[in-house]
JSON list of C-alpha atoms in Angstrom, two decimals:
[
{"chain": "A", "resi": 274, "resn": "UNK", "atom": "CA", "xyz": [57.13, -81.99, 26.41]},
{"chain": "A", "resi": 275, "resn": "UNK", "atom": "CA", "xyz": [55.04, -82.15, 23.28]},
{"chain": "A", "resi": 276, "resn": "UNK", "atom": "CA", "xyz": [53.11, -78.92, 22.82]},
{"chain": "A", "resi": 277, "resn": "UNK", "atom": "CA", "xyz": [49.37, -78.84, 22.06]},
{"chain": "A", "resi": 278, "resn": "UNK", "atom": "CA", "xyz": [47.67, -76.67, 19.45]},
{"chain": "A", "resi": 279, "resn": "UNK", "atom": "CA", "xyz": [43.88, -76.51, 19.14]},
{"chain": "A", "resi": 280, "resn": "UNK", "atom": "CA", "xyz": [43.28, -75.20, 15.64]},
{"chain": "A", "resi": 281, "resn": "UNK", "atom": "CA", "xyz": [45.65, -73.60, 13.18]},
{"chain": "A", "resi": 282, "resn": "UNK", "atom": "CA", "xyz": [48.29, -70.97, 13.97]},
{"chain": "A", "resi": 283, "resn": "UNK", "atom": "CA", "xyz": [48.00, -67.67, 12.11]},
{"chain": "A", "resi": 284, "resn": "UNK", "atom": "CA", "xyz": [51.33, -65.83, 11.82]},
{"chain": "A", "resi": 285, "resn": "UNK", "atom": "CA", "xyz": [51.10, -62.14, 10.98]},
{"chain": "A", "resi": 286, "resn": "UNK", "atom": "CA", "xyz": [54.36, -61.00, 9.39]},
{"chain": "A", "resi": 287, "resn": "UNK", "atom": "CA", "xyz": [54.99, -64.60, 8.39]},
{"chain": "A", "resi": 288, "resn": "UNK", "atom": "CA", "xyz": [57.29, -63.82, 5.48]},
{"chain": "A", "resi": 289, "resn": "UNK", "atom": "CA", "xyz": [60.00, -62.33, 7.72]},
{"chain": "A", "resi": 290, "resn": "UNK", "atom": "CA", "xyz": [63.01, -64.46, 8.54]},
{"chain": "A", "resi": 291, "resn": "UNK", "atom": "CA", "xyz": [61.79, -64.93, 12.11]},
{"chain": "A", "resi": 292, "resn": "UNK", "atom": "CA", "xyz": [58.23, -65.53, 10.95]},
{"chain": "A", "resi": 293, "resn": "UNK", "atom": "CA", "xyz": [59.22, -68.32, 8.59]},
{"chain": "A", "resi": 294, "resn": "UNK", "atom": "CA", "xyz": [61.50, -69.87, 11.20]},
{"chain": "A", "resi": 295, "resn": "UNK", "atom": "CA", "xyz": [58.65, -69.79, 13.73]},
{"chain": "A", "resi": 296, "resn": "UNK", "atom": "CA", "xyz": [56.29, -71.39, 11.22]},
{"chain": "A", "resi": 297, "resn": "UNK", "atom": "CA", "xyz": [58.73, -74.24, 10.60]},
{"chain": "A", "resi": 298, "resn": "UNK", "atom": "CA", "xyz": [59.30, -74.73, 14.34]},
{"chain": "A", "resi": 299, "resn": "UNK", "atom": "CA", "xyz": [55.56, -74.85, 14.99]},
{"chain": "A", "resi": 300, "resn": "UNK", "atom": "CA", "xyz": [55.06, -77.28, 12.15]},
{"chain": "A", "resi": 301, "resn": "UNK", "atom": "CA", "xyz": [57.71, -79.52, 13.70]},
{"chain": "A", "resi": 302, "resn": "UNK", "atom": "CA", "xyz": [55.56, -79.50, 16.86]},
{"chain": "A", "resi": 303, "resn": "UNK", "atom": "CA", "xyz": [52.60, -80.76, 14.83]},
{"chain": "A", "resi": 304, "resn": "UNK", "atom": "CA", "xyz": [50.79, -77.43, 14.35]},
{"chain": "A", "resi": 305, "resn": "UNK", "atom": "CA", "xyz": [49.14, -76.30, 11.14]},
{"chain": "A", "resi": 306, "resn": "UNK", "atom": "CA", "xyz": [50.38, -72.85, 10.22]},
{"chain": "A", "resi": 307, "resn": "UNK", "atom": "CA", "xyz": [49.29, -70.08, 7.89]},
{"chain": "A", "resi": 308, "resn": "UNK", "atom": "CA", "xyz": [51.70, -67.22, 7.19]},
{"chain": "A", "resi": 309, "resn": "UNK", "atom": "CA", "xyz": [50.14, -63.83, 6.50]},
{"chain": "A", "resi": 310, "resn": "UNK", "atom": "CA", "xyz": [52.19, -61.49, 4.31]},
{"chain": "A", "resi": 311, "resn": "UNK", "atom": "CA", "xyz": [51.84, -57.90, 3.18]},
{"chain": "A", "resi": 312, "resn": "UNK", "atom": "CA", "xyz": [52.22, -58.76, -0.52]},
{"chain": "A", "resi": 313, "resn": "UNK", "atom": "CA", "xyz": [52.68, -61.53, -3.08]},
{"chain": "A", "resi": 314, "resn": "UNK", "atom": "CA", "xyz": [56.47, -61.34, -2.80]},
{"chain": "A", "resi": 315, "resn": "UNK", "atom": "CA", "xyz": [56.18, -62.35, 0.87]},
{"chain": "A", "resi": 316, "resn": "UNK", "atom": "CA", "xyz": [53.91, -65.26, -0.03]},
{"chain": "A", "resi": 317, "resn": "UNK", "atom": "CA", "xyz": [56.50, -66.38, -2.57]},
{"chain": "A", "resi": 318, "resn": "UNK", "atom": "CA", "xyz": [59.21, -66.44, 0.12]},
{"chain": "A", "resi": 319, "resn": "UNK", "atom": "CA", "xyz": [56.97, -68.62, 2.29]},
{"chain": "A", "resi": 320, "resn": "UNK", "atom": "CA", "xyz": [56.22, -70.93, -0.62]},
{"chain": "A", "resi": 321, "resn": "UNK", "atom": "CA", "xyz": [59.96, -71.56, -1.05]},
{"chain": "A", "resi": 322, "resn": "UNK", "atom": "CA", "xyz": [59.90, -73.04, 2.48]},
{"chain": "A", "resi": 323, "resn": "UNK", "atom": "CA", "xyz": [56.77, -75.05, 1.72]},
{"chain": "A", "resi": 324, "resn": "UNK", "atom": "CA", "xyz": [54.62, -72.84, 3.96]},
{"chain": "A", "resi": 325, "resn": "UNK", "atom": "CA", "xyz": [50.99, -71.93, 3.10]},
{"chain": "A", "resi": 326, "resn": "UNK", "atom": "CA", "xyz": [50.50, -68.18, 2.99]},
{"chain": "A", "resi": 327, "resn": "UNK", "atom": "CA", "xyz": [47.91, -65.47, 2.42]},
{"chain": "A", "resi": 328, "resn": "UNK", "atom": "CA", "xyz": [48.19, -61.79, 1.52]},
{"chain": "A", "resi": 329, "resn": "UNK", "atom": "CA", "xyz": [46.90, -59.75, 4.47]},
{"chain": "A", "resi": 330, "resn": "UNK", "atom": "CA", "xyz": [44.32, -57.77, 2.51]},
{"chain": "A", "resi": 331, "resn": "UNK", "atom": "CA", "xyz": [41.12, -57.14, 4.45]},
{"chain": "A", "resi": 332, "resn": "UNK", "atom": "CA", "xyz": [41.78, -58.01, 8.14]},
{"chain": "A", "resi": 333, "resn": "UNK", "atom": "CA", "xyz": [38.11, -58.73, 8.82]},
{"chain": "A", "resi": 334, "resn": "UNK", "atom": "CA", "xyz": [38.10, -61.66, 6.37]},
{"chain": "A", "resi": 335, "resn": "UNK", "atom": "CA", "xyz": [41.44, -63.08, 7.50]},
{"chain": "A", "resi": 336, "resn": "UNK", "atom": "CA", "xyz": [40.17, -65.81, 9.88]},
{"chain": "A", "resi": 337, "resn": "UNK", "atom": "CA", "xyz": [37.71, -67.14, 7.29]},
{"chain": "A", "resi": 338, "resn": "UNK", "atom": "CA", "xyz": [40.34, -67.14, 4.54]},
{"chain": "A", "resi": 339, "resn": "UNK", "atom": "CA", "xyz": [42.80, -68.99, 6.77]},
{"chain": "A", "resi": 340, "resn": "UNK", "atom": "CA", "xyz": [40.19, -71.61, 7.66]},
{"chain": "A", "resi": 341, "resn": "UNK", "atom": "CA", "xyz": [39.32, -72.05, 3.98]},
{"chain": "A", "resi": 342, "resn": "UNK", "atom": "CA", "xyz": [43.00, -72.56, 3.14]},
{"chain": "A", "resi": 343, "resn": "UNK", "atom": "CA", "xyz": [43.82, -75.03, 5.92]},
{"chain": "A", "resi": 344, "resn": "UNK", "atom": "CA", "xyz": [40.45, -76.59, 6.68]},
{"chain": "A", "resi": 345, "resn": "UNK", "atom": "CA", "xyz": [40.75, -75.76, 10.40]},
{"chain": "A", "resi": 346, "resn": "UNK", "atom": "CA", "xyz": [39.66, -72.67, 12.36]},
{"chain": "A", "resi": 347, "resn": "UNK", "atom": "CA", "xyz": [42.25, -70.34, 13.83]},
{"chain": "A", "resi": 348, "resn": "UNK", "atom": "CA", "xyz": [43.10, -71.20, 17.43]},
{"chain": "A", "resi": 349, "resn": "UNK", "atom": "CA", "xyz": [46.43, -69.41, 17.84]},
{"chain": "A", "resi": 350, "resn": "UNK", "atom": "CA", "xyz": [47.77, -66.04, 16.69]},
{"chain": "A", "resi": 351, "resn": "UNK", "atom": "CA", "xyz": [51.40, -64.93, 16.47]},
{"chain": "A", "resi": 352, "resn": "UNK", "atom": "CA", "xyz": [51.73, -61.23, 15.67]},
{"chain": "A", "resi": 353, "resn": "UNK", "atom": "CA", "xyz": [55.10, -60.36, 14.12]},
{"chain": "A", "resi": 354, "resn": "UNK", "atom": "CA", "xyz": [53.93, -57.32, 12.17]},
{"chain": "A", "resi": 355, "resn": "UNK", "atom": "CA", "xyz": [56.92, -54.99, 12.27]},
{"chain": "A", "resi": 356, "resn": "UNK", "atom": "CA", "xyz": [57.01, -51.22, 12.16]},
{"chain": "A", "resi": 357, "resn": "UNK", "atom": "CA", "xyz": [59.18, -49.74, 9.43]},
{"chain": "A", "resi": 358, "resn": "UNK", "atom": "CA", "xyz": [58.94, -46.18, 10.76]},
{"chain": "A", "resi": 359, "resn": "UNK", "atom": "CA", "xyz": [61.98, -45.01, 12.70]},
{"chain": "A", "resi": 360, "resn": "UNK", "atom": "CA", "xyz": [62.44, -41.26, 12.97]},
{"chain": "A", "resi": 361, "resn": "UNK", "atom": "CA", "xyz": [63.18, -38.63, 15.57]},
{"chain": "A", "resi": 362, "resn": "UNK", "atom": "CA", "xyz": [59.87, -37.70, 17.18]},
{"chain": "A", "resi": 363, "resn": "UNK", "atom": "CA", "xyz": [60.19, -33.98, 16.49]},
{"chain": "A", "resi": 364, "resn": "UNK", "atom": "CA", "xyz": [61.34, -34.55, 12.90]},
{"chain": "A", "resi": 365, "resn": "UNK", "atom": "CA", "xyz": [58.48, -36.73, 11.63]},
{"chain": "A", "resi": 366, "resn": "UNK", "atom": "CA", "xyz": [56.27, -35.24, 8.93]},
{"chain": "A", "resi": 367, "resn": "UNK", "atom": "CA", "xyz": [52.54, -35.01, 9.72]},
{"chain": "A", "resi": 368, "resn": "UNK", "atom": "CA", "xyz": [51.58, -37.27, 6.82]},
{"chain": "A", "resi": 369, "resn": "UNK", "atom": "CA", "xyz": [54.17, -39.84, 7.95]},
{"chain": "A", "resi": 370, "resn": "UNK", "atom": "CA", "xyz": [52.63, -39.83, 11.43]},
{"chain": "A", "resi": 371, "resn": "UNK", "atom": "CA", "xyz": [49.21, -40.52, 9.92]},
{"chain": "A", "resi": 372, "resn": "UNK", "atom": "CA", "xyz": [50.58, -43.49, 7.96]},
{"chain": "A", "resi": 373, "resn": "UNK", "atom": "CA", "xyz": [52.33, -44.76, 11.11]},
{"chain": "A", "resi": 374, "resn": "UNK", "atom": "CA", "xyz": [49.06, -44.66, 13.06]},
{"chain": "A", "resi": 375, "resn": "UNK", "atom": "CA", "xyz": [47.26, -46.57, 10.28]},
{"chain": "A", "resi": 376, "resn": "UNK", "atom": "CA", "xyz": [49.97, -49.14, 9.52]},
{"chain": "A", "resi": 377, "resn": "UNK", "atom": "CA", "xyz": [51.44, -49.79, 12.96]},
{"chain": "A", "resi": 378, "resn": "UNK", "atom": "CA", "xyz": [48.50, -49.36, 15.34]},
{"chain": "A", "resi": 379, "resn": "UNK", "atom": "CA", "xyz": [45.12, -49.41, 13.58]},
{"chain": "A", "resi": 380, "resn": "UNK", "atom": "CA", "xyz": [45.99, -52.36, 11.32]},
{"chain": "A", "resi": 381, "resn": "UNK", "atom": "CA", "xyz": [47.17, -54.45, 14.27]},
{"chain": "A", "resi": 382, "resn": "UNK", "atom": "CA", "xyz": [44.02, -53.57, 16.21]},
{"chain": "A", "resi": 383, "resn": "UNK", "atom": "CA", "xyz": [41.80, -54.63, 13.30]},
{"chain": "A", "resi": 384, "resn": "UNK", "atom": "CA", "xyz": [43.64, -57.94, 12.90]},
{"chain": "A", "resi": 385, "resn": "UNK", "atom": "CA", "xyz": [43.42, -58.70, 16.62]},
{"chain": "A", "resi": 386, "resn": "UNK", "atom": "CA", "xyz": [39.74, -57.80, 16.73]},
{"chain": "A", "resi": 387, "resn": "UNK", "atom": "CA", "xyz": [38.89, -60.03, 13.76]},
{"chain": "A", "resi": 388, "resn": "UNK", "atom": "CA", "xyz": [40.87, -63.04, 14.95]},
{"chain": "A", "resi": 389, "resn": "UNK", "atom": "CA", "xyz": [39.70, -62.84, 18.57]},
{"chain": "A", "resi": 390, "resn": "UNK", "atom": "CA", "xyz": [36.06, -62.61, 17.50]},
{"chain": "A", "resi": 391, "resn": "UNK", "atom": "CA", "xyz": [36.49, -65.73, 15.40]},
{"chain": "A", "resi": 392, "resn": "UNK", "atom": "CA", "xyz": [38.10, -67.52, 18.36]},
{"chain": "A", "resi": 393, "resn": "UNK", "atom": "CA", "xyz": [35.15, -66.73, 20.63]},
{"chain": "A", "resi": 394, "resn": "UNK", "atom": "CA", "xyz": [32.94, -69.18, 18.75]},
{"chain": "A", "resi": 395, "resn": "UNK", "atom": "CA", "xyz": [35.16, -72.05, 19.96]},
{"chain": "A", "resi": 396, "resn": "UNK", "atom": "CA", "xyz": [35.88, -70.54, 23.39]},
{"chain": "A", "resi": 397, "resn": "UNK", "atom": "CA", "xyz": [39.59, -71.06, 22.91]},
{"chain": "A", "resi": 398, "resn": "UNK", "atom": "CA", "xyz": [42.43, -68.88, 21.67]},
{"chain": "A", "resi": 399, "resn": "UNK", "atom": "CA", "xyz": [46.10, -68.10, 22.31]},
{"chain": "A", "resi": 400, "resn": "UNK", "atom": "CA", "xyz": [47.36, -64.73, 21.04]},
{"chain": "A", "resi": 401, "resn": "UNK", "atom": "CA", "xyz": [51.02, -63.70, 21.29]},
{"chain": "A", "resi": 402, "resn": "UNK", "atom": "CA", "xyz": [52.40, -60.32, 20.26]},
{"chain": "A", "resi": 403, "resn": "UNK", "atom": "CA", "xyz": [56.12, -60.24, 19.44]},
{"chain": "A", "resi": 404, "resn": "UNK", "atom": "CA", "xyz": [57.27, -56.94, 20.93]},
{"chain": "A", "resi": 405, "resn": "UNK", "atom": "CA", "xyz": [60.72, -55.45, 21.44]},
{"chain": "A", "resi": 406, "resn": "UNK", "atom": "CA", "xyz": [62.97, -54.39, 24.29]},
{"chain": "A", "resi": 407, "resn": "UNK", "atom": "CA", "xyz": [62.78, -50.96, 22.63]},
{"chain": "A", "resi": 408, "resn": "UNK", "atom": "CA", "xyz": [59.28, -50.66, 24.11]},
{"chain": "A", "resi": 409, "resn": "UNK", "atom": "CA", "xyz": [60.97, -50.18, 27.48]},
{"chain": "A", "resi": 410, "resn": "UNK", "atom": "CA", "xyz": [64.28, -48.61, 26.43]},
{"chain": "A", "resi": 411, "resn": "UNK", "atom": "CA", "xyz": [64.17, -47.04, 22.96]},
{"chain": "A", "resi": 412, "resn": "UNK", "atom": "CA", "xyz": [67.30, -45.66, 21.35]},
{"chain": "A", "resi": 413, "resn": "UNK", "atom": "CA", "xyz": [67.16, -42.17, 19.81]},
{"chain": "A", "resi": 414, "resn": "UNK", "atom": "CA", "xyz": [65.13, -42.39, 16.61]},
{"chain": "A", "resi": 415, "resn": "UNK", "atom": "CA", "xyz": [63.06, -45.34, 17.84]},
{"chain": "A", "resi": 416, "resn": "UNK", "atom": "CA", "xyz": [60.29, -43.32, 19.45]},
{"chain": "A", "resi": 417, "resn": "UNK", "atom": "CA", "xyz": [57.60, -44.13, 16.91]},
{"chain": "A", "resi": 418, "resn": "UNK", "atom": "CA", "xyz": [58.67, -47.77, 16.73]},
{"chain": "A", "resi": 419, "resn": "UNK", "atom": "CA", "xyz": [58.64, -48.06, 20.53]},
{"chain": "A", "resi": 420, "resn": "UNK", "atom": "CA", "xyz": [55.25, -46.36, 20.79]},
{"chain": "A", "resi": 421, "resn": "UNK", "atom": "CA", "xyz": [53.78, -48.83, 18.29]},
{"chain": "A", "resi": 422, "resn": "UNK", "atom": "CA", "xyz": [55.17, -51.73, 20.31]},
{"chain": "A", "resi": 423, "resn": "UNK", "atom": "CA", "xyz": [53.75, -50.32, 23.55]},
{"chain": "A", "resi": 424, "resn": "UNK", "atom": "CA", "xyz": [50.38, -49.86, 21.89]},
{"chain": "A", "resi": 425, "resn": "UNK", "atom": "CA", "xyz": [50.47, -53.49, 20.76]},
{"chain": "A", "resi": 426, "resn": "UNK", "atom": "CA", "xyz": [51.36, -54.67, 24.25]},
{"chain": "A", "resi": 427, "resn": "UNK", "atom": "CA", "xyz": [48.43, -52.67, 25.63]},
{"chain": "A", "resi": 428, "resn": "UNK", "atom": "CA", "xyz": [45.98, -54.21, 23.16]},
{"chain": "A", "resi": 429, "resn": "UNK", "atom": "CA", "xyz": [47.09, -57.76, 23.90]},
{"chain": "A", "resi": 430, "resn": "UNK", "atom": "CA", "xyz": [47.09, -57.16, 27.66]},
{"chain": "A", "resi": 431, "resn": "UNK", "atom": "CA", "xyz": [43.53, -55.84, 27.54]},
{"chain": "A", "resi": 432, "resn": "UNK", "atom": "CA", "xyz": [42.37, -58.70, 25.33]},
{"chain": "A", "resi": 433, "resn": "UNK", "atom": "CA", "xyz": [43.70, -61.23, 27.82]},
{"chain": "A", "resi": 434, "resn": "UNK", "atom": "CA", "xyz": [41.96, -59.47, 30.69]},
{"chain": "A", "resi": 435, "resn": "UNK", "atom": "CA", "xyz": [38.65, -59.01, 28.89]},
{"chain": "A", "resi": 436, "resn": "UNK", "atom": "CA", "xyz": [38.26, -62.45, 27.33]},
{"chain": "A", "resi": 437, "resn": "UNK", "atom": "CA", "xyz": [39.99, -64.84, 29.74]},
{"chain": "A", "resi": 438, "resn": "UNK", "atom": "CA", "xyz": [36.58, -65.92, 31.04]},
{"chain": "A", "resi": 439, "resn": "UNK", "atom": "CA", "xyz": [35.63, -66.94, 27.51]},
{"chain": "A", "resi": 440, "resn": "UNK", "atom": "CA", "xyz": [38.66, -69.12, 26.90]},
{"chain": "A", "resi": 441, "resn": "UNK", "atom": "CA", "xyz": [41.07, -66.66, 25.28]},
{"chain": "A", "resi": 442, "resn": "UNK", "atom": "CA", "xyz": [44.56, -65.84, 26.56]},
{"chain": "A", "resi": 443, "resn": "UNK", "atom": "CA", "xyz": [46.96, -63.19, 25.28]},
{"chain": "A", "resi": 444, "resn": "UNK", "atom": "CA", "xyz": [50.46, -62.01, 26.14]},
{"chain": "A", "resi": 445, "resn": "UNK", "atom": "CA", "xyz": [53.47, -60.24, 24.65]},
{"chain": "A", "resi": 446, "resn": "UNK", "atom": "CA", "xyz": [57.06, -61.37, 24.23]},
{"chain": "A", "resi": 447, "resn": "UNK", "atom": "CA", "xyz": [59.77, -58.69, 24.23]},
{"chain": "A", "resi": 448, "resn": "UNK", "atom": "CA", "xyz": [62.74, -59.68, 22.09]},
{"chain": "A", "resi": 449, "resn": "UNK", "atom": "CA", "xyz": [66.14, -58.06, 21.75]},
{"chain": "A", "resi": 450, "resn": "UNK", "atom": "CA", "xyz": [67.87, -57.63, 18.36]},
{"chain": "A", "resi": 451, "resn": "UNK", "atom": "CA", "xyz": [68.39, -61.01, 16.72]},
{"chain": "A", "resi": 452, "resn": "UNK", "atom": "CA", "xyz": [70.74, -62.44, 14.15]},
{"chain": "A", "resi": 453, "resn": "UNK", "atom": "CA", "xyz": [67.85, -62.40, 11.71]},
{"chain": "A", "resi": 454, "resn": "UNK", "atom": "CA", "xyz": [66.12, -59.99, 9.33]},
{"chain": "A", "resi": 455, "resn": "UNK", "atom": "CA", "xyz": [66.95, -56.38, 10.09]},
{"chain": "A", "resi": 456, "resn": "UNK", "atom": "CA", "xyz": [69.19, -57.56, 12.90]},
{"chain": "A", "resi": 457, "resn": "UNK", "atom": "CA", "xyz": [71.84, -58.48, 10.34]},
{"chain": "A", "resi": 458, "resn": "UNK", "atom": "CA", "xyz": [72.00, -54.89, 9.11]},
{"chain": "A", "resi": 459, "resn": "UNK", "atom": "CA", "xyz": [72.08, -53.61, 12.67]},
{"chain": "A", "resi": 460, "resn": "UNK", "atom": "CA", "xyz": [75.03, -55.86, 13.51]},
{"chain": "A", "resi": 461, "resn": "UNK", "atom": "CA", "xyz": [76.89, -54.69, 10.42]},
{"chain": "A", "resi": 462, "resn": "UNK", "atom": "CA", "xyz": [76.56, -51.07, 11.60]},
{"chain": "A", "resi": 463, "resn": "UNK", "atom": "CA", "xyz": [77.22, -51.82, 15.28]},
{"chain": "A", "resi": 464, "resn": "UNK", "atom": "CA", "xyz": [79.67, -54.68, 15.38]},
{"chain": "A", "resi": 465, "resn": "UNK", "atom": "CA", "xyz": [80.32, -54.18, 19.10]},
{"chain": "A", "resi": 466, "resn": "UNK", "atom": "CA", "xyz": [76.76, -54.93, 20.26]},
{"chain": "A", "resi": 467, "resn": "UNK", "atom": "CA", "xyz": [77.58, -58.55, 21.12]},
{"chain": "A", "resi": 468, "resn": "UNK", "atom": "CA", "xyz": [79.76, -57.26, 23.99]},
{"chain": "A", "resi": 469, "resn": "UNK", "atom": "CA", "xyz": [76.66, -55.79, 25.61]},
{"chain": "A", "resi": 470, "resn": "UNK", "atom": "CA", "xyz": [75.05, -59.21, 25.95]},
{"chain": "A", "resi": 471, "resn": "UNK", "atom": "CA", "xyz": [75.72, -61.10, 29.21]},
{"chain": "A", "resi": 472, "resn": "UNK", "atom": "CA", "xyz": [76.63, -64.20, 27.19]},
{"chain": "A", "resi": 473, "resn": "UNK", "atom": "CA", "xyz": [78.96, -62.20, 24.94]},
{"chain": "A", "resi": 474, "resn": "UNK", "atom": "CA", "xyz": [76.98, -62.96, 21.79]},
{"chain": "A", "resi": 475, "resn": "UNK", "atom": "CA", "xyz": [73.77, -61.87, 20.12]},
{"chain": "A", "resi": 476, "resn": "UNK", "atom": "CA", "xyz": [70.74, -64.11, 20.16]},
{"chain": "A", "resi": 477, "resn": "UNK", "atom": "CA", "xyz": [69.55, -65.91, 17.05]},
{"chain": "A", "resi": 478, "resn": "UNK", "atom": "CA", "xyz": [66.14, -67.34, 16.11]},
{"chain": "A", "resi": 479, "resn": "UNK", "atom": "CA", "xyz": [66.99, -70.72, 17.66]},
{"chain": "A", "resi": 480, "resn": "UNK", "atom": "CA", "xyz": [67.41, -69.01, 21.05]},
{"chain": "A", "resi": 481, "resn": "UNK", "atom": "CA", "xyz": [63.87, -67.59, 21.11]},
{"chain": "A", "resi": 482, "resn": "UNK", "atom": "CA", "xyz": [61.82, -70.00, 19.01]},
{"chain": "A", "resi": 483, "resn": "UNK", "atom": "CA", "xyz": [61.23, -72.58, 21.79]},
{"chain": "A", "resi": 484, "resn": "UNK", "atom": "CA", "xyz": [59.93, -69.83, 24.06]},
{"chain": "A", "resi": 485, "resn": "UNK", "atom": "CA", "xyz": [57.62, -68.42, 21.39]},
{"chain": "A", "resi": 486, "resn": "UNK", "atom": "CA", "xyz": [56.27, -71.87, 20.54]},
{"chain": "A", "resi": 487, "resn": "UNK", "atom": "CA", "xyz": [55.52, -72.50, 24.20]},
{"chain": "A", "resi": 488, "resn": "UNK", "atom": "CA", "xyz": [53.74, -69.15, 24.64]},
{"chain": "A", "resi": 489, "resn": "UNK", "atom": "CA", "xyz": [51.54, -69.97, 21.65]},
{"chain": "A", "resi": 490, "resn": "UNK", "atom": "CA", "xyz": [50.66, -73.44, 22.91]},
{"chain": "A", "resi": 491, "resn": "UNK", "atom": "CA", "xyz": [47.73, -74.56, 25.05]},
{"chain": "A", "resi": 492, "resn": "UNK", "atom": "CA", "xyz": [50.22, -75.43, 27.80]},
{"chain": "A", "resi": 493, "resn": "UNK", "atom": "CA", "xyz": [50.90, -71.71, 28.40]},
{"chain": "A", "resi": 494, "resn": "UNK", "atom": "CA", "xyz": [47.34, -70.98, 29.53]},
{"chain": "A", "resi": 495, "resn": "UNK", "atom": "CA", "xyz": [48.54, -69.49, 32.85]},
{"chain": "A", "resi": 496, "resn": "UNK", "atom": "CA", "xyz": [50.52, -66.79, 31.04]},
{"chain": "A", "resi": 497, "resn": "UNK", "atom": "CA", "xyz": [47.93, -64.12, 30.31]},
{"chain": "A", "resi": 498, "resn": "UNK", "atom": "CA", "xyz": [47.79, -60.33, 30.17]},
{"chain": "A", "resi": 499, "resn": "UNK", "atom": "CA", "xyz": [51.54, -60.08, 30.77]},
{"chain": "A", "resi": 500, "resn": "UNK", "atom": "CA", "xyz": [54.85, -59.34, 29.05]},
{"chain": "A", "resi": 501, "resn": "UNK", "atom": "CA", "xyz": [57.54, -62.02, 28.89]},
{"chain": "A", "resi": 502, "resn": "UNK", "atom": "CA", "xyz": [61.10, -60.83, 28.19]},
{"chain": "A", "resi": 503, "resn": "UNK", "atom": "CA", "xyz": [63.37, -62.93, 25.96]},
{"chain": "A", "resi": 504, "resn": "UNK", "atom": "CA", "xyz": [66.48, -60.78, 25.75]},
{"chain": "A", "resi": 505, "resn": "UNK", "atom": "CA", "xyz": [69.30, -62.97, 27.06]},
{"chain": "A", "resi": 506, "resn": "UNK", "atom": "CA", "xyz": [69.51, -60.90, 30.23]},
{"chain": "A", "resi": 507, "resn": "UNK", "atom": "CA", "xyz": [70.40, -57.57, 28.60]},
{"chain": "A", "resi": 508, "resn": "UNK", "atom": "CA", "xyz": [67.58, -55.75, 30.38]},
{"chain": "A", "resi": 509, "resn": "UNK", "atom": "CA", "xyz": [68.93, -56.93, 33.74]},
{"chain": "A", "resi": 510, "resn": "UNK", "atom": "CA", "xyz": [72.14, -54.89, 33.31]},
{"chain": "A", "resi": 511, "resn": "UNK", "atom": "CA", "xyz": [72.33, -51.45, 34.86]},
{"chain": "A", "resi": 512, "resn": "UNK", "atom": "CA", "xyz": [74.60, -50.15, 32.11]},
{"chain": "A", "resi": 513, "resn": "UNK", "atom": "CA", "xyz": [75.47, -52.47, 29.20]},
{"chain": "A", "resi": 514, "resn": "UNK", "atom": "CA", "xyz": [79.09, -52.21, 28.11]},
{"chain": "A", "resi": 515, "resn": "UNK", "atom": "CA", "xyz": [79.61, -51.31, 24.45]}
]
């Protein structure tokens, strides 16, 4: 099945390994993509893959800047912005908590608000938040990370409920650790994690990219206000074996 994309696809966190892989997969489906990065170094990584990119900057101007770059309005949003704050809840410094609230919750909310408002003019939009299985089952030290993911899921769920009648759909996709990005470092510290997976191996980008592309496409219109789990079945186990 050839997927359909009405307008360009904006990828927040597009300079990550998964973000760039998603951009290339979407482009192979015929979509125009714009990667959004936190800094110039991220844009440079995207440029090495031949991907157009913008520095995040002011979220309120992001849809207009993307349209100016690609010549098409934003019709699809993939949110891969990733929290860097992992700390025991009781050990976090007050100033670190303030930065977490700004960087991992308020910034995402501003981006989603700006992009969804731009989509309303065309009465079409698909918004997908890439969440984590940690939102449901955080490990010790992942409390702030998990809370940020749950907040993101809540925002996207509400957006889908509030704006479905005006042509917008939104959902979240919970992923498990991948053989990509920070997942490489995690595997190096916990070499036994593959045994916990029902298939006996960790997932890689190629395992989840088709699902993410579908969720972003016009064909996934029936999936709205919900959370889709792409974890290889790990969450179905009562007690994973490590």
